[in-house]
């Protein structure tokens, strides 16, 4: 019964998020049409690009984030209010304890498979602040839905039928990663009284108080929207400034110079300058990575900056051209290195903003960001060296 209710909660949250995604894609399409009309009317191209490729996608990312948080908050608030959340924690405590986590962590983890924002926001149901922080940090290692577009493309393109072994290895390493991450962040947090085991009172079942539930959901929406808006918009504008070119040629941008500068370092981990930039952009949003890769390898059109790839529908991708460009410019060991770097990278800026909101500490959140950047590159380097020996 617990498993069924957990899965139903996950489905409800995904449905709410999908509605927001449909709305965001429609708004993005309208913005692109409006941008074309503004260009025809003589509006400065850089201003149109700023609005269409940075401000609108940034706003849509906030909308998607708010939608997911509202769905997660409703599901968790309902389960807590009727007295079922404590029973879920009891059922899954033995399993989660193997990762050094609380039984309630199972809900955030399942939500993270859909979107890391949901996992981070769902950690609020955990009473212990220490366990809540550990759960937030560990949930970043759970692959979200946006991860599989790039992983599927790269693994099938470069490894064919052996792609299944790549996927299996990613999941095995992810489990070990979560175990290590839990241990790593647990060491830096003081032990709290009453954490030796799961001791809780199971409340009686009762009818839901809808006013209480919706008040809780509304407070969560207001809190996370107001605190995350500035972070997401600043990142979107920063990426736009670094990557904008009037010609659409990425080699004329600042971020190209950054990528070329970092290429010697990236080569240690098996990453070319294009893959280094794609790795950086992927931290803005996993969904943006596929469009970014297409633009970087000359198989994507429709944007004049990498910020525009935050909504991949805004990028016209030549699938055949992209595959040909990747096969000619990237070797299989490099592809495997990028798959691992991408898979274990920071999930997205919205998840970072949500983590800062839930933890109440930008310093701690930046520590988590640095940890995931470093571990992703280390794992990429290991995968690259192994691939050089066996491929």
mmCIF file of N, CA, C and O in Angstrom, residues 318-389:
data_model
loop_
_atom_site.group_PDB
_atom_site.id
_atom_site.type_symbol
_atom_site.label_atom_id
_atom_site.label_comp_id
_atom_site.label_asym_id
_atom_site.label_seq_id
_atom_site.Cartn_x
_atom_site.Cartn_y
_atom_site.Cartn_z
ATOM 1 N N UNK A 318 19.299 19.502 -36.325
ATOM 2 C CA UNK A 318 19.482 18.598 -37.453
ATOM 3 C C UNK A 318 20.035 17.293 -36.888
ATOM 4 O O UNK A 318 21.235 17.174 -36.649
ATOM 5 N N UNK A 319 19.144 16.315 -36.648
ATOM 6 C CA UNK A 319 19.538 15.085 -35.973
ATOM 7 C C UNK A 319 20.641 14.338 -36.730
ATOM 8 O O UNK A 319 21.634 13.923 -36.136
ATOM 9 N N UNK A 320 20.469 14.207 -38.033
ATOM 10 C CA UNK A 320 21.480 13.500 -38.835
ATOM 11 C C UNK A 320 22.805 14.250 -38.829
ATOM 12 O O UNK A 320 23.877 13.658 -38.667
ATOM 13 N N UNK A 321 22.728 15.569 -38.982
ATOM 14 C CA UNK A 321 23.932 16.390 -38.969
ATOM 15 C C UNK A 321 24.625 16.357 -37.623
ATOM 16 O O UNK A 321 25.857 16.340 -37.549
ATOM 17 N N UNK A 322 23.823 16.328 -36.539
ATOM 18 C CA UNK A 322 24.395 16.279 -35.193
ATOM 19 C C UNK A 322 25.141 14.972 -34.974
ATOM 20 O O UNK A 322 26.263 14.957 -34.450
ATOM 21 N N UNK A 323 24.520 13.874 -35.365
ATOM 22 C CA UNK A 323 25.160 12.568 -35.182
ATOM 23 C C UNK A 323 26.454 12.482 -35.989
ATOM 24 O O UNK A 323 27.475 11.979 -35.492
ATOM 25 N N UNK A 324 26.424 12.990 -37.213
ATOM 26 C CA UNK A 324 27.626 12.972 -38.049
ATOM 27 C C UNK A 324 28.722 13.843 -37.450
ATOM 28 O O UNK A 324 29.904 13.464 -37.442
ATOM 29 N N UNK A 325 28.347 15.018 -36.955
ATOM 30 C CA UNK A 325 29.327 15.935 -36.365
ATOM 31 C C UNK A 325 29.948 15.338 -35.109
ATOM 32 O O UNK A 325 31.159 15.457 -34.880
ATOM 33 N N UNK A 326 29.131 14.690 -34.290
ATOM 34 C CA UNK A 326 29.637 14.077 -33.065
ATOM 35 C C UNK A 326 30.604 12.933 -33.391
ATOM 36 O O UNK A 326 31.675 12.821 -32.787
ATOM 37 N N UNK A 327 30.227 12.092 -34.348
ATOM 38 C CA UNK A 327 31.065 10.950 -34.698
ATOM 39 C C UNK A 327 32.406 11.390 -35.290
ATOM 40 O O UNK A 327 33.421 10.712 -35.126
ATOM 41 N N UNK A 328 32.414 12.531 -35.985
ATOM 42 C CA UNK A 328 33.653 13.001 -36.611
ATOM 43 C C UNK A 328 34.548 13.774 -35.630
ATOM 44 O O UNK A 328 35.767 13.795 -35.801
ATOM 45 N N UNK A 329 33.949 14.371 -34.612
ATOM 46 C CA UNK A 329 34.721 15.234 -33.706
ATOM 47 C C UNK A 329 34.993 14.614 -32.341
ATOM 48 O O UNK A 329 35.878 15.078 -31.617
ATOM 49 N N UNK A 330 34.236 13.582 -31.981
ATOM 50 C CA UNK A 330 34.349 12.995 -30.636
ATOM 51 C C UNK A 330 34.677 11.516 -30.750
ATOM 52 O O UNK A 330 34.058 10.793 -31.544
ATOM 53 N N UNK A 331 35.627 11.053 -29.980
ATOM 54 C CA UNK A 331 35.962 9.640 -29.922
ATOM 55 C C UNK A 331 35.156 8.961 -28.824
ATOM 56 O O UNK A 331 34.663 9.618 -27.901
ATOM 57 N N UNK A 332 35.015 7.646 -28.910
ATOM 58 C CA UNK A 332 34.190 6.899 -27.950
ATOM 59 C C UNK A 332 34.623 7.120 -26.494
ATOM 60 O O UNK A 332 33.761 7.327 -25.625
ATOM 61 N N UNK A 333 35.923 7.096 -26.164
ATOM 62 C CA UNK A 333 36.312 7.363 -24.773
ATOM 63 C C UNK A 333 35.897 8.756 -24.301
ATOM 64 O O UNK A 333 35.497 8.938 -23.144
ATOM 65 N N UNK A 334 35.971 9.754 -25.212
ATOM 66 C CA UNK A 334 35.531 11.103 -24.860
ATOM 67 C C UNK A 334 34.018 11.135 -24.624
ATOM 68 O O UNK A 334 33.541 11.823 -23.713
ATOM 69 N N UNK A 335 33.290 10.404 -25.459
ATOM 70 C CA UNK A 335 31.834 10.348 -25.301
ATOM 71 C C UNK A 335 31.464 9.749 -23.953
ATOM 72 O O UNK A 335 30.571 10.255 -23.259
ATOM 73 N N UNK A 336 32.147 8.675 -23.569
ATOM 74 C CA UNK A 336 31.871 8.041 -22.278
ATOM 75 C C UNK A 336 32.209 8.993 -21.139
ATOM 76 O O UNK A 336 31.467 9.083 -20.156
ATOM 77 N N UNK A 337 33.320 9.715 -21.275
ATOM 78 C CA UNK A 337 33.707 10.687 -20.250
ATOM 79 C C UNK A 337 32.631 11.752 -20.096
ATOM 80 O O UNK A 337 32.244 12.116 -18.967
ATOM 81 N N UNK A 338 32.112 12.247 -21.227
ATOM 82 C CA UNK A 338 31.082 13.286 -21.148
ATOM 83 C C UNK A 338 29.783 12.743 -20.558
ATOM 84 O O UNK A 338 29.108 13.443 -19.800
ATOM 85 N N UNK A 339 29.429 11.513 -20.922
ATOM 86 C CA UNK A 339 28.213 10.915 -20.364
ATOM 87 C C UNK A 339 28.283 10.889 -18.842
ATOM 88 O O UNK A 339 27.327 11.259 -18.151
ATOM 89 N N UNK A 340 29.424 10.479 -18.291
ATOM 90 C CA UNK A 340 29.577 10.430 -16.840
ATOM 91 C C UNK A 340 29.614 11.838 -16.243
ATOM 92 O O UNK A 340 29.006 12.091 -15.188
ATOM 93 N N UNK A 341 30.325 12.759 -16.897
ATOM 94 C CA UNK A 341 30.384 14.133 -16.400
ATOM 95 C C UNK A 341 28.990 14.759 -16.385
ATOM 96 O O UNK A 341 28.587 15.417 -15.416
ATOM 97 N N UNK A 342 28.241 14.543 -17.452
ATOM 98 C CA UNK A 342 26.892 15.089 -17.574
ATOM 99 C C UNK A 342 25.943 14.455 -16.569
ATOM 100 O O UNK A 342 25.158 15.140 -15.909
ATOM 101 N N UNK A 343 26.003 13.143 -16.445
ATOM 102 C CA UNK A 343 25.085 12.399 -15.589
ATOM 103 C C UNK A 343 25.207 12.833 -14.128
ATOM 104 O O UNK A 343 24.203 12.962 -13.412
ATOM 105 N N UNK A 344 26.446 13.065 -13.658
ATOM 106 C CA UNK A 344 26.672 13.382 -12.256
ATOM 107 C C UNK A 344 26.910 14.874 -12.001
ATOM 108 O O UNK A 344 27.319 15.270 -10.905
ATOM 109 N N UNK A 345 26.623 15.679 -13.011
ATOM 110 C CA UNK A 345 26.793 17.127 -12.890
ATOM 111 C C UNK A 345 25.702 17.733 -11.998
ATOM 112 O O UNK A 345 24.727 17.061 -11.635
ATOM 113 N N UNK A 346 25.850 18.992 -11.649
ATOM 114 C CA UNK A 346 24.792 19.735 -10.959
ATOM 115 C C UNK A 346 23.511 19.615 -11.778
ATOM 116 O O UNK A 346 23.539 19.821 -13.004
ATOM 117 N N UNK A 347 22.372 19.266 -11.172
ATOM 118 C CA UNK A 347 21.155 18.999 -11.962
ATOM 119 C C UNK A 347 20.640 20.189 -12.754
ATOM 120 O O UNK A 347 20.343 20.069 -13.942
ATOM 121 N N UNK A 348 20.506 21.350 -12.119
ATOM 122 C CA UNK A 348 20.055 22.566 -12.798
ATOM 123 C C UNK A 348 20.074 23.727 -11.812
ATOM 124 O O UNK A 348 20.147 23.530 -10.598
ATOM 125 N N UNK A 349 19.995 24.934 -12.342
ATOM 126 C CA UNK A 349 20.016 26.119 -11.478
ATOM 127 C C UNK A 349 18.755 26.212 -10.622
ATOM 128 O O UNK A 349 18.787 26.733 -9.511
ATOM 129 N N UNK A 350 17.645 25.698 -11.145
ATOM 130 C CA UNK A 350 16.414 25.716 -10.352
ATOM 131 C C UNK A 350 16.561 24.830 -9.123
ATOM 132 O O UNK A 350 16.091 25.174 -8.030
ATOM 133 N N UNK A 351 17.229 23.684 -9.275
ATOM 134 C CA UNK A 351 17.470 22.799 -8.130
ATOM 135 C C UNK A 351 18.422 23.446 -7.141
ATOM 136 O O UNK A 351 18.273 23.290 -5.916
ATOM 137 N N UNK A 352 19.401 24.194 -7.657
ATOM 138 C CA UNK A 352 20.322 24.925 -6.778
ATOM 139 C C UNK A 352 19.564 25.970 -5.976
ATOM 140 O O UNK A 352 19.754 26.110 -4.762
ATOM 141 N N UNK A 353 18.682 26.709 -6.665
ATOM 142 C CA UNK A 353 17.884 27.732 -5.986
ATOM 143 C C UNK A 353 16.964 27.106 -4.942
ATOM 144 O O UNK A 353 16.809 27.624 -3.835
ATOM 145 N N UNK A 354 16.358 25.967 -5.292
ATOM 146 C CA UNK A 354 15.476 25.274 -4.337
ATOM 147 C C UNK A 354 16.272 24.783 -3.136
ATOM 148 O O UNK A 354 15.793 24.853 -1.991
ATOM 149 N N UNK A 355 17.489 24.301 -3.363
ATOM 150 C CA UNK A 355 18.330 23.808 -2.271
ATOM 151 C C UNK A 355 18.723 24.939 -1.332
ATOM 152 O O UNK A 355 18.748 24.776 -0.107
ATOM 153 N N UNK A 356 19.039 26.098 -1.911
ATOM 154 C CA UNK A 356 19.377 27.263 -1.082
ATOM 155 C C UNK A 356 18.181 27.686 -0.244
ATOM 156 O O UNK A 356 18.321 28.061 0.934
ATOM 157 N N UNK A 357 16.995 27.591 -0.845
ATOM 158 C CA UNK A 357 15.775 27.957 -0.120
ATOM 159 C C UNK A 357 15.484 26.981 1.015
ATOM 160 O O UNK A 357 15.168 27.398 2.143
ATOM 161 N N UNK A 358 15.612 25.684 0.754
ATOM 162 C CA UNK A 358 15.291 24.677 1.761
ATOM 163 C C UNK A 358 16.340 24.616 2.874
ATOM 164 O O UNK A 358 16.012 24.394 4.038
ATOM 165 N N UNK A 359 17.605 24.807 2.509
ATOM 166 C CA UNK A 359 18.671 24.727 3.515
ATOM 167 C C UNK A 359 18.826 26.027 4.286
ATOM 168 O O UNK A 359 19.327 26.030 5.410
ATOM 169 N N UNK A 360 18.401 27.131 3.669
ATOM 170 C CA UNK A 360 18.552 28.433 4.321
ATOM 171 C C UNK A 360 19.989 28.922 4.306
ATOM 172 O O UNK A 360 20.348 29.838 5.048
ATOM 173 N N UNK A 361 20.840 28.330 3.453
ATOM 174 C CA UNK A 361 22.263 28.683 3.438
ATOM 175 C C UNK A 361 22.810 28.626 2.016
ATOM 176 O O UNK A 361 22.891 27.555 1.421
ATOM 177 N N UNK A 362 23.198 29.789 1.488
ATOM 178 C CA UNK A 362 23.834 29.810 0.178
ATOM 179 C C UNK A 362 25.239 29.221 0.261
ATOM 180 O O UNK A 362 25.725 28.601 -0.693
ATOM 181 N N UNK A 363 25.905 29.419 1.392
ATOM 182 C CA UNK A 363 27.262 28.885 1.575
ATOM 183 C C UNK A 363 27.248 27.360 1.491
ATOM 184 O O UNK A 363 28.081 26.756 0.792
ATOM 185 N N UNK A 364 26.308 26.723 2.188
ATOM 186 C CA UNK A 364 26.218 25.262 2.161
ATOM 187 C C UNK A 364 25.842 24.784 0.760
ATOM 188 O O UNK A 364 26.384 23.782 0.266
ATOM 189 N N UNK A 365 24.928 25.495 0.102
ATOM 190 C CA UNK A 365 24.504 25.116 -1.245
ATOM 191 C C UNK A 365 25.665 25.200 -2.234
ATOM 192 O O UNK A 365 25.829 24.323 -3.088
ATOM 193 N N UNK A 366 26.477 26.246 -2.131
ATOM 194 C CA UNK A 366 27.640 26.377 -3.011
ATOM 195 C C UNK A 366 28.647 25.259 -2.757
ATOM 196 O O UNK A 366 29.339 24.807 -3.679
ATOM 197 N N UNK A 367 28.711 24.794 -1.517
ATOM 198 C CA UNK A 367 29.573 23.652 -1.192
ATOM 199 C C UNK A 367 29.086 22.405 -1.935
ATOM 200 O O UNK A 367 29.908 21.637 -2.479
ATOM 201 N N UNK A 368 27.772 22.212 -1.983
ATOM 202 C CA UNK A 368 27.202 21.073 -2.705
ATOM 203 C C UNK A 368 27.479 21.201 -4.200
ATOM 204 O O UNK A 368 27.819 20.219 -4.875
ATOM 205 N N UNK A 369 27.331 22.427 -4.735
ATOM 206 C CA UNK A 369 27.610 22.669 -6.152
ATOM 207 C C UNK A 369 29.054 22.308 -6.487
ATOM 208 O O UNK A 369 29.332 21.606 -7.475
ATOM 209 N N UNK A 370 29.994 22.800 -5.667
ATOM 210 C CA UNK A 370 31.415 22.506 -5.894
ATOM 211 C C UNK A 370 31.683 21.006 -5.808
ATOM 212 O O UNK A 370 32.442 20.449 -6.621
ATOM 213 N N UNK A 371 31.040 20.353 -4.844
ATOM 214 C CA UNK A 371 31.219 18.907 -4.675
ATOM 215 C C UNK A 371 30.781 18.151 -5.925
ATOM 216 O O UNK A 371 31.492 17.254 -6.405
ATOM 217 N N UNK A 372 29.634 18.518 -6.498
ATOM 218 C CA UNK A 372 29.133 17.797 -7.675
ATOM 219 C C UNK A 372 29.953 18.110 -8.923
ATOM 220 O O UNK A 372 30.160 17.231 -9.772
ATOM 221 N N UNK A 373 30.424 19.343 -9.060
ATOM 222 C CA UNK A 373 31.300 19.660 -10.177
ATOM 223 C C UNK A 373 32.569 18.808 -10.121
ATOM 224 O O UNK A 373 32.990 18.209 -11.120
ATOM 225 N N UNK A 374 33.174 18.745 -8.949
ATOM 226 C CA UNK A 374 34.432 18.028 -8.790
ATOM 227 C C UNK A 374 34.248 16.525 -8.984
ATOM 228 O O UNK A 374 34.999 15.878 -9.727
ATOM 229 N N UNK A 375 33.239 15.951 -8.316
ATOM 230 C CA UNK A 375 33.036 14.500 -8.423
ATOM 231 C C UNK A 375 32.640 14.100 -9.842
ATOM 232 O O UNK A 375 33.038 13.024 -10.325
ATOM 233 N N UNK A 376 31.872 14.951 -10.533
ATOM 234 C CA UNK A 376 31.489 14.640 -11.916
ATOM 235 C C UNK A 376 32.723 14.573 -12.810
ATOM 236 O O UNK A 376 32.849 13.673 -13.649
ATOM 237 N N UNK A 377 33.636 15.526 -12.638
ATOM 238 C CA UNK A 377 34.853 15.531 -13.442
ATOM 239 C C UNK A 377 35.763 14.358 -13.088
ATOM 240 O O UNK A 377 36.381 13.743 -13.976
ATOM 241 N N UNK A 378 35.852 14.038 -11.798
ATOM 242 C CA UNK A 378 36.677 12.898 -11.377
ATOM 243 C C UNK A 378 36.139 11.604 -11.984
ATOM 244 O O UNK A 378 36.895 10.786 -12.532
ATOM 245 N N UNK A 379 34.824 11.407 -11.898
ATOM 246 C CA UNK A 379 34.216 10.207 -12.472
ATOM 247 C C UNK A 379 34.385 10.167 -13.990
ATOM 248 O O UNK A 379 34.604 9.101 -14.581
ATOM 249 N N UNK A 380 34.315 11.338 -14.628
ATOM 250 C CA UNK A 380 34.537 11.412 -16.075
ATOM 251 C C UNK A 380 35.965 11.000 -16.413
ATOM 252 O O UNK A 380 36.199 10.253 -17.378
ATOM 253 N N UNK A 381 36.912 11.493 -15.620
ATOM 254 C CA UNK A 381 38.307 11.142 -15.845
ATOM 255 C C UNK A 381 38.567 9.654 -15.685
ATOM 256 O O UNK A 381 39.293 9.041 -16.489
ATOM 257 N N UNK A 382 37.965 9.056 -14.666
ATOM 258 C CA UNK A 382 38.119 7.611 -14.441
ATOM 259 C C UNK A 382 37.514 6.827 -15.600
ATOM 260 O O UNK A 382 38.129 5.877 -16.129
ATOM 261 N N UNK A 383 36.294 7.214 -16.020
ATOM 262 C CA UNK A 383 35.629 6.540 -17.139
ATOM 263 C C UNK A 383 36.454 6.664 -18.415
ATOM 264 O O UNK A 383 36.576 5.714 -19.203
ATOM 265 N N UNK A 384 37.041 7.840 -18.624
ATOM 266 C CA UNK A 384 37.846 8.085 -19.822
ATOM 267 C C UNK A 384 39.081 7.188 -19.845
ATOM 268 O O UNK A 384 39.392 6.578 -20.879
ATOM 269 N N UNK A 385 39.762 7.105 -18.706
ATOM 270 C CA UNK A 385 40.987 6.277 -18.648
ATOM 271 C C UNK A 385 40.663 4.787 -18.829
ATOM 272 O O UNK A 385 41.407 4.065 -19.503
ATOM 273 N N UNK A 386 39.567 4.346 -18.242
ATOM 274 C CA UNK A 386 39.157 2.950 -18.414
ATOM 275 C C UNK A 386 38.799 2.672 -19.876
ATOM 276 O O UNK A 386 39.182 1.654 -20.453
ATOM 277 N N UNK A 387 38.075 3.620 -20.484
ATOM 278 C CA UNK A 387 37.656 3.462 -21.880
ATOM 279 C C UNK A 387 38.856 3.408 -22.811
ATOM 280 O O UNK A 387 38.850 2.664 -23.806
ATOM 281 N N UNK A 388 39.896 4.179 -22.535
ATOM 282 C CA UNK A 388 41.098 4.157 -23.370
ATOM 283 C C UNK A 388 41.757 2.780 -23.369
ATOM 284 O O UNK A 388 42.372 2.371 -24.362
ATOM 285 N N UNK A 389 41.577 2.052 -22.259
ATOM 286 C CA UNK A 389 42.195 0.744 -22.149
ATOM 287 C C UNK A 389 41.388 -0.365 -22.809
ATOM 288 O O UNK A 389 41.953 -1.351 -23.313
#
